[in-house]
Coordinates of C-alpha atoms and ligand atoms in Angstrom, one line a residue:
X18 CA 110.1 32.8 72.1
X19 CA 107.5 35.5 71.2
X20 CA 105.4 34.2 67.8
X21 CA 102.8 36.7 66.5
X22 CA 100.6 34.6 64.5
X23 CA 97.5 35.3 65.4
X24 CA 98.1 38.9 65.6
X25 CA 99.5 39.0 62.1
X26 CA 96.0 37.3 60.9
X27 CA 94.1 40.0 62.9
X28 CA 95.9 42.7 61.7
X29 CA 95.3 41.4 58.0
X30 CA 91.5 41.1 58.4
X31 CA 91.7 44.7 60.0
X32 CA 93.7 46.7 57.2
X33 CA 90.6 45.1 55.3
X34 CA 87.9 47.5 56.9
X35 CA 90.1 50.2 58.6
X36 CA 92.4 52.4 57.6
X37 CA 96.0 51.3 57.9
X38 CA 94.1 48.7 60.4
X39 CA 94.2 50.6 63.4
X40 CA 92.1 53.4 64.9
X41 CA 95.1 55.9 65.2
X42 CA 98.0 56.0 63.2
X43 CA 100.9 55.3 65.8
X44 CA 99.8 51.6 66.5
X45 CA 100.0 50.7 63.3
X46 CA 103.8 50.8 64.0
X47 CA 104.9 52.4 60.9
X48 CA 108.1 54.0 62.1
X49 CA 109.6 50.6 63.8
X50 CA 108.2 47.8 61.1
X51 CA 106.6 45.0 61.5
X52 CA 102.7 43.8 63.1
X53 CA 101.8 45.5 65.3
X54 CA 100.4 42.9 68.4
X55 CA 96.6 43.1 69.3
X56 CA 96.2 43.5 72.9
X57 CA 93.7 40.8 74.5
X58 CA 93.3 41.9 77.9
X59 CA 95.6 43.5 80.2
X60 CA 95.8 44.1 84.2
X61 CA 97.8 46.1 86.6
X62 CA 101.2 46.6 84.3
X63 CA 100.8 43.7 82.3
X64 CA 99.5 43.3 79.0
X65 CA 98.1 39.8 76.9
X66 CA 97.8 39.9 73.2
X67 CA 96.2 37.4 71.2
X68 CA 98.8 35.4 71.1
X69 CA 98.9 34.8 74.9
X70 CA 102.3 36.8 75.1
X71 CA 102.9 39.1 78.1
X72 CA 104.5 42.4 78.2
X73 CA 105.3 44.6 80.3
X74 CA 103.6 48.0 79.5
X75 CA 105.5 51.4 79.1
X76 CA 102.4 52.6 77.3
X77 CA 99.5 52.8 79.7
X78 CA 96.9 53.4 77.0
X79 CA 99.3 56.6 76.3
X80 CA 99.0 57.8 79.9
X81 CA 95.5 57.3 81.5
X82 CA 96.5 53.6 82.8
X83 CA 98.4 55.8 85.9
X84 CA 97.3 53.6 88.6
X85 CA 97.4 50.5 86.3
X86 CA 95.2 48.4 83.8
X87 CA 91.8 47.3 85.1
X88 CA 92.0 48.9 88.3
X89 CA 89.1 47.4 90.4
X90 CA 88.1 50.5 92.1
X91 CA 87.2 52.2 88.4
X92 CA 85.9 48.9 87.1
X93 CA 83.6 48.5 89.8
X94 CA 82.0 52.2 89.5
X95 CA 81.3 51.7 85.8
X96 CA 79.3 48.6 86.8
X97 CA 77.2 50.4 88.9
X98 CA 76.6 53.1 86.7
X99 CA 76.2 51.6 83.5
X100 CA 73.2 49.8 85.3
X101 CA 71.7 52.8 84.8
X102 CA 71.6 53.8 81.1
X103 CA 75.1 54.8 79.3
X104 CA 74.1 58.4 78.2
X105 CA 71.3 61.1 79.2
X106 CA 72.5 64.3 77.1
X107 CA 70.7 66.3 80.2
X108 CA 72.6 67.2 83.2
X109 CA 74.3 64.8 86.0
X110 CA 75.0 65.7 89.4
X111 CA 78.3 63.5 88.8
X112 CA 79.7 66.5 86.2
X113 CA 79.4 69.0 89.0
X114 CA 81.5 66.5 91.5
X115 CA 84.1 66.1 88.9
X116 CA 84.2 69.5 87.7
X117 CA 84.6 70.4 91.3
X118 CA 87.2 67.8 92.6
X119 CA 89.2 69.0 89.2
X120 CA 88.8 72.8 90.9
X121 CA 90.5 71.7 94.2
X122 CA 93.2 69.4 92.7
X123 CA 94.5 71.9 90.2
X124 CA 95.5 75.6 90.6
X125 CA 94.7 78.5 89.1
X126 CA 91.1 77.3 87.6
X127 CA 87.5 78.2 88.7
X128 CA 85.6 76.5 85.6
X129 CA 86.0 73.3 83.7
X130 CA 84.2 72.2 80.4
X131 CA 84.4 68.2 79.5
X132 CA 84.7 67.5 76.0
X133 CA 85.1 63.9 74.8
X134 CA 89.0 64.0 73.6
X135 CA 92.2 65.7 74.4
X136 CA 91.7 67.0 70.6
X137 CA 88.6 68.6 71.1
X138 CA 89.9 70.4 74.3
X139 CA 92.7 71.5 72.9
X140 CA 90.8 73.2 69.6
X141 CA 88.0 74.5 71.9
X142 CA 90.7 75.9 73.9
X143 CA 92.2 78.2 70.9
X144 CA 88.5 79.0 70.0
X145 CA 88.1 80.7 73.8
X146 CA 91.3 82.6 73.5
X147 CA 90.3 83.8 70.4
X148 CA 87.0 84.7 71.7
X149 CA 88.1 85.9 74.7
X150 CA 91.4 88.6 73.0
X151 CA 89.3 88.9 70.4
X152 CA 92.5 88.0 68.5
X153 CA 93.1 85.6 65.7
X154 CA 96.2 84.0 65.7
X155 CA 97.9 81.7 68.3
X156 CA 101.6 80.4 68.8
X157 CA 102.3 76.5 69.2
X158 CA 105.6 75.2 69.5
X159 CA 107.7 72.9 66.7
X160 CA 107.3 69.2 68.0
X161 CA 104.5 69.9 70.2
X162 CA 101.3 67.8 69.3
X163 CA 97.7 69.5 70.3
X164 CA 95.3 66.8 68.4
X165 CA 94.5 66.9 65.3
X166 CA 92.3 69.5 64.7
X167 CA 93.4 71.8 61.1
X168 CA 94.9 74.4 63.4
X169 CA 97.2 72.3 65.1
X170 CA 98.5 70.1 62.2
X171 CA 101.2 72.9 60.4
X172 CA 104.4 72.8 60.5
X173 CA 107.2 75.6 60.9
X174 CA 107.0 77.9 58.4
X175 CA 110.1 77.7 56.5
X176 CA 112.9 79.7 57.3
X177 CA 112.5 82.7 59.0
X178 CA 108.5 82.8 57.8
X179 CA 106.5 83.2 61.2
X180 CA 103.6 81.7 59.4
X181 CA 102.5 78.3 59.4
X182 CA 102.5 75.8 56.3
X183 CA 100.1 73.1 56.4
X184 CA 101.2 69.7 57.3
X185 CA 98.5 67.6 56.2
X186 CA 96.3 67.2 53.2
X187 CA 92.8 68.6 54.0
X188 CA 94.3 71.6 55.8
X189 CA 93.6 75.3 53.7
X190 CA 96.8 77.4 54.0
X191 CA 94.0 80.4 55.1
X192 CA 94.2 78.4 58.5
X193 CA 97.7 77.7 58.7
X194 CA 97.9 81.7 58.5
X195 CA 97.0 81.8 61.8
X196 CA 99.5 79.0 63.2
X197 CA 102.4 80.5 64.4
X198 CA 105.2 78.2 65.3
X199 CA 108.2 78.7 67.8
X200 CA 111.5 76.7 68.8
X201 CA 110.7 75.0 72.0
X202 CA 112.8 76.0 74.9
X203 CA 114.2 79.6 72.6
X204 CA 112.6 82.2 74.4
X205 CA 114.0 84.7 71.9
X206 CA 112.6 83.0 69.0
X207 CA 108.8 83.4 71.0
X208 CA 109.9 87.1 71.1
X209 CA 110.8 87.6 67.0
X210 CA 107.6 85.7 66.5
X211 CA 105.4 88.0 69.2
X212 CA 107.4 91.1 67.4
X213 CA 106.7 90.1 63.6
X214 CA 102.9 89.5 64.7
X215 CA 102.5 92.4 67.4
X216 CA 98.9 92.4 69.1
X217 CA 97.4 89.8 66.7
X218 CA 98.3 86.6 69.4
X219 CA 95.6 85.6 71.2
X220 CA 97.5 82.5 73.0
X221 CA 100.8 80.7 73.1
X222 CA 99.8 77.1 73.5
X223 CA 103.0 75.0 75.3
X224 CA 103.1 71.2 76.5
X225 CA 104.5 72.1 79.3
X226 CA 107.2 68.8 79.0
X227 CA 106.4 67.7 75.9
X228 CA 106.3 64.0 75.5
X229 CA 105.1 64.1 71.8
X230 CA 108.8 64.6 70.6
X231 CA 109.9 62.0 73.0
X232 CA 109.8 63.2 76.2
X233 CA 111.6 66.8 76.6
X234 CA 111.4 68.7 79.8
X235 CA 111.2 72.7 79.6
X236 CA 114.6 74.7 80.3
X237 CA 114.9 76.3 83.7
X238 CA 112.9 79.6 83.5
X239 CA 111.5 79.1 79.7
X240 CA 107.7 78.3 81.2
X241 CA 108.6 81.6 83.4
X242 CA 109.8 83.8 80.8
X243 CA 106.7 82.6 78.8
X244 CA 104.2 83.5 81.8
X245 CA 106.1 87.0 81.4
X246 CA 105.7 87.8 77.8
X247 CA 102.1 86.9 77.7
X248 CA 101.5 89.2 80.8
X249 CA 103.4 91.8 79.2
X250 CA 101.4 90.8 75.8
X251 CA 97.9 90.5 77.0
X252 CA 98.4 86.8 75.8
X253 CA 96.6 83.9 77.1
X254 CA 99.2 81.0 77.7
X255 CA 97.7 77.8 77.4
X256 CA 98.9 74.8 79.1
X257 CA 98.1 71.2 77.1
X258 CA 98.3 69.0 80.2
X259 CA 96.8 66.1 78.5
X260 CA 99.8 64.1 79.2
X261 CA 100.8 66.1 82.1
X262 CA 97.7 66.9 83.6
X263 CA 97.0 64.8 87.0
X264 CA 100.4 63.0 86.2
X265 CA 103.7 65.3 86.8
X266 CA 101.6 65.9 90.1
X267 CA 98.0 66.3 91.5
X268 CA 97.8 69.7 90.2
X269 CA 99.5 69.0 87.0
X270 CA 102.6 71.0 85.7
X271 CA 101.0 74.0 86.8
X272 CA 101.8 72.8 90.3
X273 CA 104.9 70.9 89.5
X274 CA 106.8 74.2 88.1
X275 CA 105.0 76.9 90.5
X276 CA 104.1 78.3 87.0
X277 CA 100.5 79.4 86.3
X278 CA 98.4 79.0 82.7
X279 CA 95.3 80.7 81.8
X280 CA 94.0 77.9 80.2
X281 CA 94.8 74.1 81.3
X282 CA 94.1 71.5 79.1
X283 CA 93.5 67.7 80.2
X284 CA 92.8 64.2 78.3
X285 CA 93.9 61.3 79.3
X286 CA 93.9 60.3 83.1
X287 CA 91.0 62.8 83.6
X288 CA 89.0 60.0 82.2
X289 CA 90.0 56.5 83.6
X290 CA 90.6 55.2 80.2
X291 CA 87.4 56.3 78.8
X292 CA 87.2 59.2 76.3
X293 CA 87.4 62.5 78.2
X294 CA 89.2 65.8 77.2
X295 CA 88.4 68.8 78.8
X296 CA 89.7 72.9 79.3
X297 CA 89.5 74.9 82.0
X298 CA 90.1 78.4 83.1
X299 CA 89.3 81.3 85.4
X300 CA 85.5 82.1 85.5
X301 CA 86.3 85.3 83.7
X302 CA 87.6 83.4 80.6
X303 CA 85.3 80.4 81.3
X304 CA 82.7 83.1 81.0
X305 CA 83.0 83.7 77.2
X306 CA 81.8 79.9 76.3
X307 CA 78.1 78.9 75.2
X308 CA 75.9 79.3 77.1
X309 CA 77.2 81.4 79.5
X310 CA 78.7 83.4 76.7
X311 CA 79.3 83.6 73.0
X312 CA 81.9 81.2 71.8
X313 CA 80.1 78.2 70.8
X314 CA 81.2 74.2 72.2
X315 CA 78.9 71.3 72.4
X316 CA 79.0 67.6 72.5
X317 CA 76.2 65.0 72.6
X318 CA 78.6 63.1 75.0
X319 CA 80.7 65.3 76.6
X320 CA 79.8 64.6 80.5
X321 CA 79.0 61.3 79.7
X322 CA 78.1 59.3 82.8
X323 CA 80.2 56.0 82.1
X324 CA 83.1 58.5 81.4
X325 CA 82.9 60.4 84.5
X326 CA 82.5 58.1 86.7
X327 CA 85.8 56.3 85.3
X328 CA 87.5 59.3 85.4
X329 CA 86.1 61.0 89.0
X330 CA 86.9 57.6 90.8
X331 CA 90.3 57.4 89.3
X332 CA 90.8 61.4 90.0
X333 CA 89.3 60.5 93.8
X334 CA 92.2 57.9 94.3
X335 CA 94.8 60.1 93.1
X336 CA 93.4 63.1 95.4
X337 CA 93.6 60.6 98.2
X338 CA 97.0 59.2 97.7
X339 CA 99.4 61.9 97.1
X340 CA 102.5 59.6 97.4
X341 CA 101.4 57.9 94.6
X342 CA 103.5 60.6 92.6
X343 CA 106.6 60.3 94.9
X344 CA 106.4 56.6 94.3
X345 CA 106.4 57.0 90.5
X346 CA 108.6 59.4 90.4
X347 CA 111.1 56.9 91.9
X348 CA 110.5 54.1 89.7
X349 CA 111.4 56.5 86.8
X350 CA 114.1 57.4 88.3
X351 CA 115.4 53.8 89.3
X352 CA 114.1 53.1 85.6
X353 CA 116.5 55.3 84.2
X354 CA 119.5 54.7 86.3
X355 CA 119.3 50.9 85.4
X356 CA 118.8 52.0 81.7
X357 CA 121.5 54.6 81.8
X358 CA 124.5 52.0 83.5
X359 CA 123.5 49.6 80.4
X360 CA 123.6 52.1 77.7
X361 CA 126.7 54.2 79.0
X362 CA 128.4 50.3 78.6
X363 CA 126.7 49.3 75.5
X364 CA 128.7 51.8 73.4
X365 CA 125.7 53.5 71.6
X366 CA 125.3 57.3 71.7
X367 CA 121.8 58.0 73.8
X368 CA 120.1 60.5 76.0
X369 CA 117.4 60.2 78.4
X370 CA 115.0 62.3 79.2
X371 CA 112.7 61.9 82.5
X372 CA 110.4 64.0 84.2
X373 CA 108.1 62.8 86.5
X374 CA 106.5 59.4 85.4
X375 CA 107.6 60.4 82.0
X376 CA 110.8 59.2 80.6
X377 CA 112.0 58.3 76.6
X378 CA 115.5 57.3 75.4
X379 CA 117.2 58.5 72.1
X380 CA 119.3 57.1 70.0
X381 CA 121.8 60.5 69.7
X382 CA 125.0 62.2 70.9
X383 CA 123.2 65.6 71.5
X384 CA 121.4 66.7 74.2
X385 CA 117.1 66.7 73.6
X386 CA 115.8 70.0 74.1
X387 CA 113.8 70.8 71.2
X388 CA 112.3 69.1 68.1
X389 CA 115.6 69.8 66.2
X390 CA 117.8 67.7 68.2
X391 CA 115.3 65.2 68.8
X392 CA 115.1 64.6 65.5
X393 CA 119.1 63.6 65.7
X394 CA 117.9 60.2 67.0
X395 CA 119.1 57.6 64.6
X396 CA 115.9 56.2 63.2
X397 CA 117.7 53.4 62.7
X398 CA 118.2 51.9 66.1
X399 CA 115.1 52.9 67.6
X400 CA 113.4 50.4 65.5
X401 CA 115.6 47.7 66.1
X402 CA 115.5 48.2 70.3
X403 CA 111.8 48.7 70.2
X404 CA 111.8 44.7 68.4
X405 CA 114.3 43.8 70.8
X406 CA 112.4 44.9 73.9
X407 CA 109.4 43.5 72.4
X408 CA 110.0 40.1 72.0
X409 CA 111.6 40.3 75.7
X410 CA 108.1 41.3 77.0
X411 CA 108.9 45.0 77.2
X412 CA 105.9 47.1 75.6
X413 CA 107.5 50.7 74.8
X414 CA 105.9 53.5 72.1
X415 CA 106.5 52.1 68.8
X416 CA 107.9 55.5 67.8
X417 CA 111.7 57.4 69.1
X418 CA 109.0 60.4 69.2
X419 CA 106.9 59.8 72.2
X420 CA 107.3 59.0 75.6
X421 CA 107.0 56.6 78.0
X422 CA 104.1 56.5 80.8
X423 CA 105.0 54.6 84.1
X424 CA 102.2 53.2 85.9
X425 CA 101.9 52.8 89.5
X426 CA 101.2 49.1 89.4
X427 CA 105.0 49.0 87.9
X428 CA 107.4 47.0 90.5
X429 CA 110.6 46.7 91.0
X430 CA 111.1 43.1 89.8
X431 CA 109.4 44.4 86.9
X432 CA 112.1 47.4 86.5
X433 CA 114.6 45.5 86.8
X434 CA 113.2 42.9 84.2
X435 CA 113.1 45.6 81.7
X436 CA 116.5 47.3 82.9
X437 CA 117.8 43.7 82.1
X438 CA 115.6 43.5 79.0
X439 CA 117.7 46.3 77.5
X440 CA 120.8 45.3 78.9
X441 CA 120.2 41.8 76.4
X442 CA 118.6 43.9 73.5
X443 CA 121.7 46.4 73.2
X444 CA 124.0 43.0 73.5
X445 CA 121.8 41.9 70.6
X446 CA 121.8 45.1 68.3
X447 CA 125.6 45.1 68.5
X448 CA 125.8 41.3 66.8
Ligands
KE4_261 P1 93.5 62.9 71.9 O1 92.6 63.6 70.9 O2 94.4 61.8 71.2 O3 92.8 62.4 73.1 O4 94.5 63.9 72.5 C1 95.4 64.7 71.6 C2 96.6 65.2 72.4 C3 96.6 66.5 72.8 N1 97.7 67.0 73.5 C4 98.7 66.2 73.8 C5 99.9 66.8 74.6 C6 98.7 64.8 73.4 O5 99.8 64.0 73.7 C7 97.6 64.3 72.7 C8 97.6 62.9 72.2 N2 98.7 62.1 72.5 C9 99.0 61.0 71.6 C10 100.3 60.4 72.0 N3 101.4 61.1 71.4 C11 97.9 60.0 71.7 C12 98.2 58.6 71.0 C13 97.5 58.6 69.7 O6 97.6 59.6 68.9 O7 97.0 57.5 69.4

């Protein structure tokens, strides 16, 4: 049986010096209860915390673990290079190879700029379409998540209001002016909003399937119909591939839906694990940003040797091995047949959601396409299946509103050890 002791004492010692004890807010495992368990070591798809308990790991470091934990290829390049010194702040030959693999794997880009998290990609993103339309404002979508810059944290105005309201303490409501938010997937509510704010959008910025409500896939023809309005509109659309980027497929969603963005954001797997974000664009866009042009970016690490090198050998493996994403893609689905025969018998309303290597269950009678019905999910079930799986070695999101990452190191023993996992934990939430 699962104990947690020594986690419990390290997550005591660590509320002492950090807030809420963790370095970002969703481990701290607020929305399902309890400690949350300290991670030791982990390899391939298995994790060890402190307490010498294994799991199975649904997480992969929230998506860059795509090829698995520790995988000795990447580990073995950082070794090399750290040899070397960990930071220059001057130029490296290595950004120019990884810029330039990231130009042949995804379409539609000419110029990429590293920055060191998906969060600063994303805001640097906004800051070049507003620099590049000269225009101020910028749609994002209601459940989307872009970082945490001010911008990005606002929620829907209320009611029909097409402005913002902030959604955080610290952030002015003079910047949430600019924050216009839209229903996912309701292509006529992006039109009202483009109507009651006509010529003052720079950018609609879209997760192309966003995994930060769980994971919700785009209707048929809504990424289209968006790639139409901002023609029409002489709006940039902005995909935030930091989940999807280098995951759905070697060129991203761009690739996967045949649907091109003017702006592609990435974070996660573009840096092995380490902390890389980066934006990129046509050289015309690309052009606008310092010192090529006059919308200002910098980072003392961006480029980052260690970083690269993490991230270009992991890019390099994907390049080479394109079934890699045919293989994933039919775990997840094996993964969510198993899943959906034990919760069709288990008598709990549920949806699943897959696309890809990206897959989340929720608790609900409705289908997900939106934050709205998302938000149907009974909070109080998640919670209790998230324990469940848990303490039988099964290491999913602690929250009903994110999604699940697959890993390539994932077998099938190991799917069917969580499809079983589940089967037990929805036997168990019924007593
Ligand atoms: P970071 O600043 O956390 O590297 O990236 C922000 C970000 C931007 N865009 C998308 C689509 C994202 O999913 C993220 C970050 N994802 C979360 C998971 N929901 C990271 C986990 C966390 O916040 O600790």
């Amino acid at each position: 049986m699962y104990q947690y002791k020594r986690s419990s004492e390290l997550f005591d010692q660590a509320q002492k010096y950090i807030p809420g004890g963790v370095n970002s807010p969703v481990r701290a495992y607020k929305s399902v209860g309890g400690t949350p368990v300290f991670i030791k070591k982990a390899k391939g798809s298995i994790l060890t915390d402190e307490d010498d308990n294994e799991y199975i790991d649904y997480i992969s470091s929230w998506g860059p673990m795509i090829l698995g934990h520790a995988l000795p290829v990447v580990i073995n390049a950082i070794k090399d290079k750290v040899e070397n010194s960990t930071s220059f702040g001057a130029p490296t030959k290595l950004e120019t190879q990884i810029a330039k693999l990231i130009v042949d794997m995804v379409p539609n880009i000419e110029m990429v700029r590293m920055v060191n998290s998906g969060t600063e990609a994303c805001m640097s993103a906004i800051r070049v379409a507003r620099g590049y339309t000269g225009r101020n404002k910028f749609i994002k979508f209601e459940g989307c998540y872009h970082g945490h810059s001010d911008s990005f944290l606002i929620k829907a105005g209320s009611g029909a209001s097409t402005f913002g309201e902030p959604n955080s303490p610290g952030v002015t409501p003079g910047t949430a002016n600019d924050t216009l938010t839209a229903k996912y997937n309701d292509i006529e509510n992006v039109k009202q909003v483009i109507a009651n704010n006509k010529g003052e959008i720079a950018a609609i910025i879209v997760e192309a399937v966003a995994g930060n409500m769980g994971c919700v896939l785009p209707k048929k023809g809504f990424l289209e119909d968006l790639r139409q309005i901002c023609d029409k509109e002489n709006i940039l659309l902005i995909f935030d591939e930091v989940m999807s980027g280098f995951r759905l497929a070697k060129g991203g969603a761009q690739e996967y839906f045949g649907v091109k963005a003017d702006i592609a954001i990435f974070g996660k797997v573009i840096g092995g694990g380490m902390p890389v974000g980066a934006y990129a664009g046509s050289k015309e866009i690309m052009s606008v940003v310092s010192p090529m042009g006059p919308v200002y970016q910098a980072g003392t690490l961006s480029g980052n040797p260690i970083a690269m090198i993490a991230g270009y050998t992991l890019l390099k493996e994907l390049n080479n091995k394109p079934e890699t994403y045919t293989e994933l893609a039919a775990k997840c689905e094996y993964l969510h047949k198993g899943l959906d025969k034990e919760f069709a018998k288990s008598g709990f309303d549920y949806r699943i959601n897959r696309c890809g290597s990206m897959i989340s269950i929720f608790f609900t009678d409705v289908d997900v396409v939106d934050f709205e019905t998302s938000s149907t999910a009974n909070n109080e079930l998640f919670p209790k299946f998230f324990h469940e799986m848990l303490k039988r070695g099964i290491y999913l999101p602690p929250s009903t509103f994110e999604s699940y990452f697959l890993s390539n190191t994932l077998t099938y023993e190991m799917l069917d050890k969580t499809i079983q996992a589940a089967k037990e934990s929805l036997e168990a939430m019924k007593a």
